[in-house]
Structures are given as structure tokens and as C-alpha cells.
XYZ file of C-alpha atoms in Angstrom:
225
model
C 0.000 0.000 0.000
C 0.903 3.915 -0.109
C 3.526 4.835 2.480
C 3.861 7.898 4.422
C 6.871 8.682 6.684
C 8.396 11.717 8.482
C 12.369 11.456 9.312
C 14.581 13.425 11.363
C 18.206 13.303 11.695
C 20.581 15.217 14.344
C 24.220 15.059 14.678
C 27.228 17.549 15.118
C 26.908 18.598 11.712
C 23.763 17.960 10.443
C 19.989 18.551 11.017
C 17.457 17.547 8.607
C 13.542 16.749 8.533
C 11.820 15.092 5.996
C 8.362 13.925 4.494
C 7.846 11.122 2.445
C 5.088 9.881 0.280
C 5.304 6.844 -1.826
C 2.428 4.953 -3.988
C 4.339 1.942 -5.715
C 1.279 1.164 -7.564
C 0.290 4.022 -9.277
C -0.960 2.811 -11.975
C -1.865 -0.621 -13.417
C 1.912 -0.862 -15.252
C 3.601 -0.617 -12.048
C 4.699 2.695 -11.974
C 5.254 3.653 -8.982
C 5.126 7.466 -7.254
C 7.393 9.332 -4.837
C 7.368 12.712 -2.982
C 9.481 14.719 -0.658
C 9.689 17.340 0.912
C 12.647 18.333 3.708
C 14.374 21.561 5.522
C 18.094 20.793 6.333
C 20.981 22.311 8.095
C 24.504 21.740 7.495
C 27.789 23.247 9.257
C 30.786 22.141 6.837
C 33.644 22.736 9.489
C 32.134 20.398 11.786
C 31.832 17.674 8.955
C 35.599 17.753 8.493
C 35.170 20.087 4.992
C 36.560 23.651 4.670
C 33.715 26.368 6.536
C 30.974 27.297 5.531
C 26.780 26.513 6.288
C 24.208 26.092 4.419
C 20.272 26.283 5.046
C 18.444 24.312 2.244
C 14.391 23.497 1.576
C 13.176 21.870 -1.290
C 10.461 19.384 -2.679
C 10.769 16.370 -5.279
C 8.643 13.870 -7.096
C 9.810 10.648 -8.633
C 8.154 8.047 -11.315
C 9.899 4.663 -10.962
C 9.272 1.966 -14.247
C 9.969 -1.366 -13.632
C 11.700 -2.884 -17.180
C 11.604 -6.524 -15.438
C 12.541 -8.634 -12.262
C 16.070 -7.205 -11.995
C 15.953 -3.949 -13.613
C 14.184 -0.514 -12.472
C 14.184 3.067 -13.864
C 13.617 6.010 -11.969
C 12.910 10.124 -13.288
C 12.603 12.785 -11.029
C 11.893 16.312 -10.698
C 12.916 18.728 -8.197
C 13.314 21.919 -6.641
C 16.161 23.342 -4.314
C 16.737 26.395 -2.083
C 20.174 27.071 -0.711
C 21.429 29.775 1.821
C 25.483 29.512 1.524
C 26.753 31.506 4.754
C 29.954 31.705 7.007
C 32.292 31.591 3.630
C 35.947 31.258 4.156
C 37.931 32.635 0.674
C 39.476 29.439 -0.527
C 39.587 30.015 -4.642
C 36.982 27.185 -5.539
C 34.436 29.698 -3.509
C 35.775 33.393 -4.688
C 35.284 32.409 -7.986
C 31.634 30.683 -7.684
C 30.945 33.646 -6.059
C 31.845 36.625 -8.405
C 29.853 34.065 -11.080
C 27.136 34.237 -8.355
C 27.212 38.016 -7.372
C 23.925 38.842 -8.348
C 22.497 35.971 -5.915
C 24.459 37.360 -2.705
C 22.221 39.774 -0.475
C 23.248 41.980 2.247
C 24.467 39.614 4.790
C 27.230 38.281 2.531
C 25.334 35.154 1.927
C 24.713 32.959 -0.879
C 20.850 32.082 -2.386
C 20.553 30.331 -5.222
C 17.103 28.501 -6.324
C 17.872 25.463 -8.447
C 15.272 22.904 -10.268
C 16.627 20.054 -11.379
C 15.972 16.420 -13.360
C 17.646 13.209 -12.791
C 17.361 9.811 -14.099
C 18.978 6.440 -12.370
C 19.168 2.936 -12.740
C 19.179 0.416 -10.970
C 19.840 -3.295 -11.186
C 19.228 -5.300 -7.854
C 19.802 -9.865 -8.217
C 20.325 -9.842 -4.165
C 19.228 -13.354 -2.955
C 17.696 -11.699 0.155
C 15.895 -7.977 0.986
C 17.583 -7.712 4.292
C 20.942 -8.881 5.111
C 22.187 -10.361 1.571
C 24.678 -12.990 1.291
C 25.170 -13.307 -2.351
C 24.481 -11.077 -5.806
C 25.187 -7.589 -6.172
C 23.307 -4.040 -6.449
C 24.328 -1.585 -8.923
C 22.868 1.900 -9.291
C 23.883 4.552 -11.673
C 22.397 8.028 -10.983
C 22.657 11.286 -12.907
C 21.373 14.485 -12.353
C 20.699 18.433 -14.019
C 19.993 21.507 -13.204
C 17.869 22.756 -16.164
C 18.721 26.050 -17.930
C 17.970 29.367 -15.625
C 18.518 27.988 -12.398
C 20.710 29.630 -10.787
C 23.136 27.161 -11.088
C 23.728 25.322 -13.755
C 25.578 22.085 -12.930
C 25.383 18.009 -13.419
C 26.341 15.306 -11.513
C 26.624 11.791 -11.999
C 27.248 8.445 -9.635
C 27.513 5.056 -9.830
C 27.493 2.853 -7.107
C 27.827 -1.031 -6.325
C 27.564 -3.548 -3.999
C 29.172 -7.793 -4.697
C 28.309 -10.168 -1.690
C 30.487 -13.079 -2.412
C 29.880 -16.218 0.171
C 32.751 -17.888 1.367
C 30.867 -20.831 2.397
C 28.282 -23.102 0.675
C 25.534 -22.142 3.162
C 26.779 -18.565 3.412
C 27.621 -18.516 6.721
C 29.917 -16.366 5.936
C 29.944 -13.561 3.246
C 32.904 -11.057 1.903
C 31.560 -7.600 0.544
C 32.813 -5.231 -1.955
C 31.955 -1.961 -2.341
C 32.755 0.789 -4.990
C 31.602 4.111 -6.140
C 32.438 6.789 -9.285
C 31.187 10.002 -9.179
C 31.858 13.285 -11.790
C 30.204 16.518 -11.833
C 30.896 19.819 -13.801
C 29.329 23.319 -14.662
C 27.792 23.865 -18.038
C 26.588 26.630 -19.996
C 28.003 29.879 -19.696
C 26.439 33.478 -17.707
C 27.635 36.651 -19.298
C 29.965 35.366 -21.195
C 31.766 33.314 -17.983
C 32.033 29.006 -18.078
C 29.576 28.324 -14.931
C 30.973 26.385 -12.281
C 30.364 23.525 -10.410
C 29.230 24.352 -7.137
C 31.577 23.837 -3.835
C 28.975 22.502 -1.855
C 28.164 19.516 -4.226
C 31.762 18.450 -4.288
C 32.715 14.698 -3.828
C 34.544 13.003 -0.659
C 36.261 10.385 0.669
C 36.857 8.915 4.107
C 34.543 7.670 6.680
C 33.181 3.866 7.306
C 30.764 4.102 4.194
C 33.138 5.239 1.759
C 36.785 4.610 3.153
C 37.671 2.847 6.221
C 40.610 3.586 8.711
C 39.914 7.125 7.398
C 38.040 10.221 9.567
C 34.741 11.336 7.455
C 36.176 13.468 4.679
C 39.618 13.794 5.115
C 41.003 11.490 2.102
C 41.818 14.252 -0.531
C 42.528 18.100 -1.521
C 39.462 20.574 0.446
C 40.470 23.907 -0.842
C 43.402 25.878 -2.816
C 44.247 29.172 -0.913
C 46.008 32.126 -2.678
């Protein structure tokens, strides 16, 4: 049946509360139908990333199409508000934000409003729903800002999962995990190459993404003149 949820998250970095609606079947083909809606806080510095906050709101909806019993496709649309504040002047940010003057208002602080599309993917032969000891999970995601956002950027992502049983009655199971992300500016405003966005950047460290490692701190954070 339809599915309703609220979810709130809290932690030294992070605040965020959500709503979700999902019908998976909204029609007689399967297609399924997703909403959201969420407010979220961020504080960079204490996330291990270079400072700066930001104060987001935004809604979504997504259609998902089942093509058969492994395979599923997904489109969204969606809408973004973002209040960039607390900027340190690292060179990835003072030149997204003399491409971004217009957007800055008297505080110093960043607003851009954003709608975006995105397509993904995803492939799932698990032999189990909960706690999988064999098959993988692959999901490749992309996703636009359309033209006259206020920022115009793409991303893409593609992540995987291989459970590999060591044993015959998989009592015990070896996982492998791997993920590939990209993401650029396009287009140009007033004659300028638009840039991709500082707070959509990609990192590394952490249990989910790289153990031994503190939560992004594997890689370059900023270039400082």
C-alpha cells in the first residue's frame, strides 16, 4: 500500500527533517510514485570540509518503471533552495561567487534557487531484501539543473555492492563496495564558463566510503592564494 513517513536526523553537523510519500502502484503498469519534501541544516567545518553553512528546503517527485525482475528506472523532478553563509575565501568559492554576485544579499550570503531532473538505474539480483549474502546491487544516478537555475551544474554516480559467500551455506559472506562520481558546470552566464558548485563536491573517508579514514579527510578541500 501507499507509504507515508516523516524522518529526522541530528548530529554535530547535520539537522534535517523530511516527508515522504510513496504509492508503488500508481498505476496498473507498475509505476510507482514518490514525494518529498525536507528543511536541512549543514555546518561544513564540523563535517571535516573547509567552513561554511548552508540552510536548504526543497520538494521532489519521482516516477519509478519497472523494465523486469532485476531492472528498475527512476525520473525525477525537483526543486532546491540554498542559503550559503559563514564563507571562508578558498579560490573554488571566490570564484563561484563573483559568477554568483547577483544571488548574494546583504548579509554576505549565498541564495541560489535550483530545479533540477535526474534519471537512475538500478539493477538489484540480491538473494535476500535484508541482510544479503550473495548477488550484487548496482545503481547509476545522474542528475541536471535545467537552464535558468541559478546554477547550472550536473552530476553523476555510480554505485555497487558484490556479496560473495565464502561458504556453501553462506555462513559467511565477503563484501565489496565501490563508487564513481563526476560533476561539472555547463553553460556559460555573461559570457563566464559556470561552475560547479563547492557545496556539491565529492569526498572520501569515513566507514561508508573509506575505512581507517576520519569522514572526509582522504583528498585536496580547498586551494588558498
Amino acid at each position: 500500500g501507499n507509504r507515508v513517513g516523516i524522518n529526522a536526523m541530528m548530529n554535530d553537523y547535520q539537522k534535517n527533517v523530511s516527508l515522504d510519500y510513496r504509492d508503488p502502484y500508481w498505476n496498473l503498469d507498475g509505476v510507482s510514485l514518490g514525494g518529498k519534501i525536507f528543511y536541512d541544516e549543514f555546518e561544513a567545518s564540523e563535517a571535516g570540509i573547509v567552513d561554511y553553512t548552508n540552510q536548504s528546503y526543497g520538494a521532489s517527485l519521482t516516477w519509478g518503471f519497472p523494465f523486469d525482475e532485476l531492472n528498475r528506472f527512476e525520473f525525477g523532478v525537483g526543486y532546491t533552495h540554498n542559503k550559503i553563509g559563514n564563507l571562508s575565501p578558498y579560490l573554488q568559492v571566490e570564484q563561484f561567487l563573483q559568477a554568483q554576485a547577483d544571488n548574494i544579499d546583504s548579509s554576505g550570503a549565498l541564495n541560489t534557487n535550483d530545479f533540477d531532473f535526474n534519471i537512475s538505474w538500478t539493477r538489484n539480483n540480491l538473494n535476500r531484501g535484508y541482510f544479503p549474502t550473495a548477488g550484487n546491487h548496482q545503481r547509476a544516478f545522474y542528475k541536471m539543473t535545467v537552464p535558468g537555475s541559478d546554477v547550472q551544474y550536473f552530476k553523476m554516480q555510480y554505485d555497487v555492492r558484490q556479496y560473495v559467500p565464502l561458504t556453501k551455506k553462506h555462513e559467511f559472506t565477503l563484501l565489496f563496495r565501490g563508487r564513481l562520481g563526476y560533476g561539472n558546470g555547463y553553460g556559460q552566464t555573461d559570457g563566464n564558463d559556470n561552475l560547479f558548485p563547492f557545496y556539491e563536491n565529492y569526498y572520501a573517508g569515513g566507514f561508508t566510503t573509506l575505512r581507517g579514514f576520519g569522514s572526509n579527510s582522504v583528498g585536496p578541500k580547498a586551494v588558498y592564494r
